[in-house]
CSV table of C-alpha atoms in Angstrom, one decimal:
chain,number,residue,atom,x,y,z
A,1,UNK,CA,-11.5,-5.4,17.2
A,2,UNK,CA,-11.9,-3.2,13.8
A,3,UNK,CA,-11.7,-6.2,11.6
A,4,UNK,CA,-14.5,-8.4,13.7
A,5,UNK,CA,-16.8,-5.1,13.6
A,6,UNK,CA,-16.2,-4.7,9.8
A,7,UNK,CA,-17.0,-8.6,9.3
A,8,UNK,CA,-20.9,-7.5,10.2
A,9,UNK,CA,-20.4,-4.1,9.7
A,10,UNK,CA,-18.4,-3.2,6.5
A,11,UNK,CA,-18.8,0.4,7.0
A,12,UNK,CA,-17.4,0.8,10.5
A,13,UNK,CA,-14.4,2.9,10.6
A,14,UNK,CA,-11.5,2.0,12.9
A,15,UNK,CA,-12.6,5.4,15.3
A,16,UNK,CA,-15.8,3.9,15.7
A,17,UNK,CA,-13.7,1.1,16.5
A,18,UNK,CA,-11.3,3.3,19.0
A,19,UNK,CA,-14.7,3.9,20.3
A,20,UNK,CA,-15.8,1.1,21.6
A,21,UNK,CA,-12.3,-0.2,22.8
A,22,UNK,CA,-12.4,3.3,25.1
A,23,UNK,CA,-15.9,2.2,26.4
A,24,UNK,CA,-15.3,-1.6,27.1
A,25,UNK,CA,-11.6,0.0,28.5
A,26,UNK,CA,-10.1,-2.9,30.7
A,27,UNK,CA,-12.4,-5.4,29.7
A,28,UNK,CA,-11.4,-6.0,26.4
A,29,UNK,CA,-8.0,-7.1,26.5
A,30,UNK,CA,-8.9,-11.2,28.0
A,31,UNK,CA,-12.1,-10.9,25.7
A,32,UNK,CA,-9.8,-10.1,22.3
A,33,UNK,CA,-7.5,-12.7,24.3
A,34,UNK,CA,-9.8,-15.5,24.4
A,35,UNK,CA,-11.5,-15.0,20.6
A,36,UNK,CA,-8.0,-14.9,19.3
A,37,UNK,CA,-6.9,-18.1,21.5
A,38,UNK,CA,-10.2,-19.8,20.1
A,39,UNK,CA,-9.6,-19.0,16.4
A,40,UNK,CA,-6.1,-20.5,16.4
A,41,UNK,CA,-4.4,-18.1,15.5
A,42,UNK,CA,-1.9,-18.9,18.8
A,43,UNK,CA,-1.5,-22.0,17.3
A,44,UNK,CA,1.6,-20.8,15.0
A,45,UNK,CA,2.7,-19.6,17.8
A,46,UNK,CA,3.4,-22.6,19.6
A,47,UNK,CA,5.2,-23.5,16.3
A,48,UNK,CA,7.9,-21.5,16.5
A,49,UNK,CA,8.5,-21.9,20.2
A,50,UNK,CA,9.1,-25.1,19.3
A,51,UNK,CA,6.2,-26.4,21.7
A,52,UNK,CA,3.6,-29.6,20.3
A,53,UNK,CA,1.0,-28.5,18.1
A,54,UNK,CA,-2.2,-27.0,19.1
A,55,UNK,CA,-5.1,-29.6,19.5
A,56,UNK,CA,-6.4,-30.4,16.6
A,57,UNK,CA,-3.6,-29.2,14.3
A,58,UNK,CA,-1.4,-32.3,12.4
A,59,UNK,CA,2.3,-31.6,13.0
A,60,UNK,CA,4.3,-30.2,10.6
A,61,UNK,CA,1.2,-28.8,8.8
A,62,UNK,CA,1.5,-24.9,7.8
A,63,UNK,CA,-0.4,-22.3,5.5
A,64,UNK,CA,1.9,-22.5,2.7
């Protein structure tokens, strides 16, 4: 959540952050859920569980 507030907001600290996870309480966990699952960032996941590749992503491809 800090990092995605920072991205339009560079100054916001990670209180201001603690902040607004405190008001949106229960309702943030499936939102954070969903923007993560939408970025790919499960993806690598999958990788190492040894399940097919996300949609989209060749096999065998990696970051490095």
């Amino acid at each position: 959540l800090w990092a995605a507030m920072r991205d339009h907001r560079p100054a916001t600290t990670l209180r201001q952050a603690g902040e607004v996870a405190e008001e949106l309480g229960p309702e943030l966990g499936p939102v954070l859920g969903r923007v993560i699952s939408a970025c790919g960032f499960l993806a690598d996941l999958s990788d190492l569980a040894g399940e097919a590749p996300a949609p989209g992503k060749p096999e065998g491809s990696d970051m490095g």
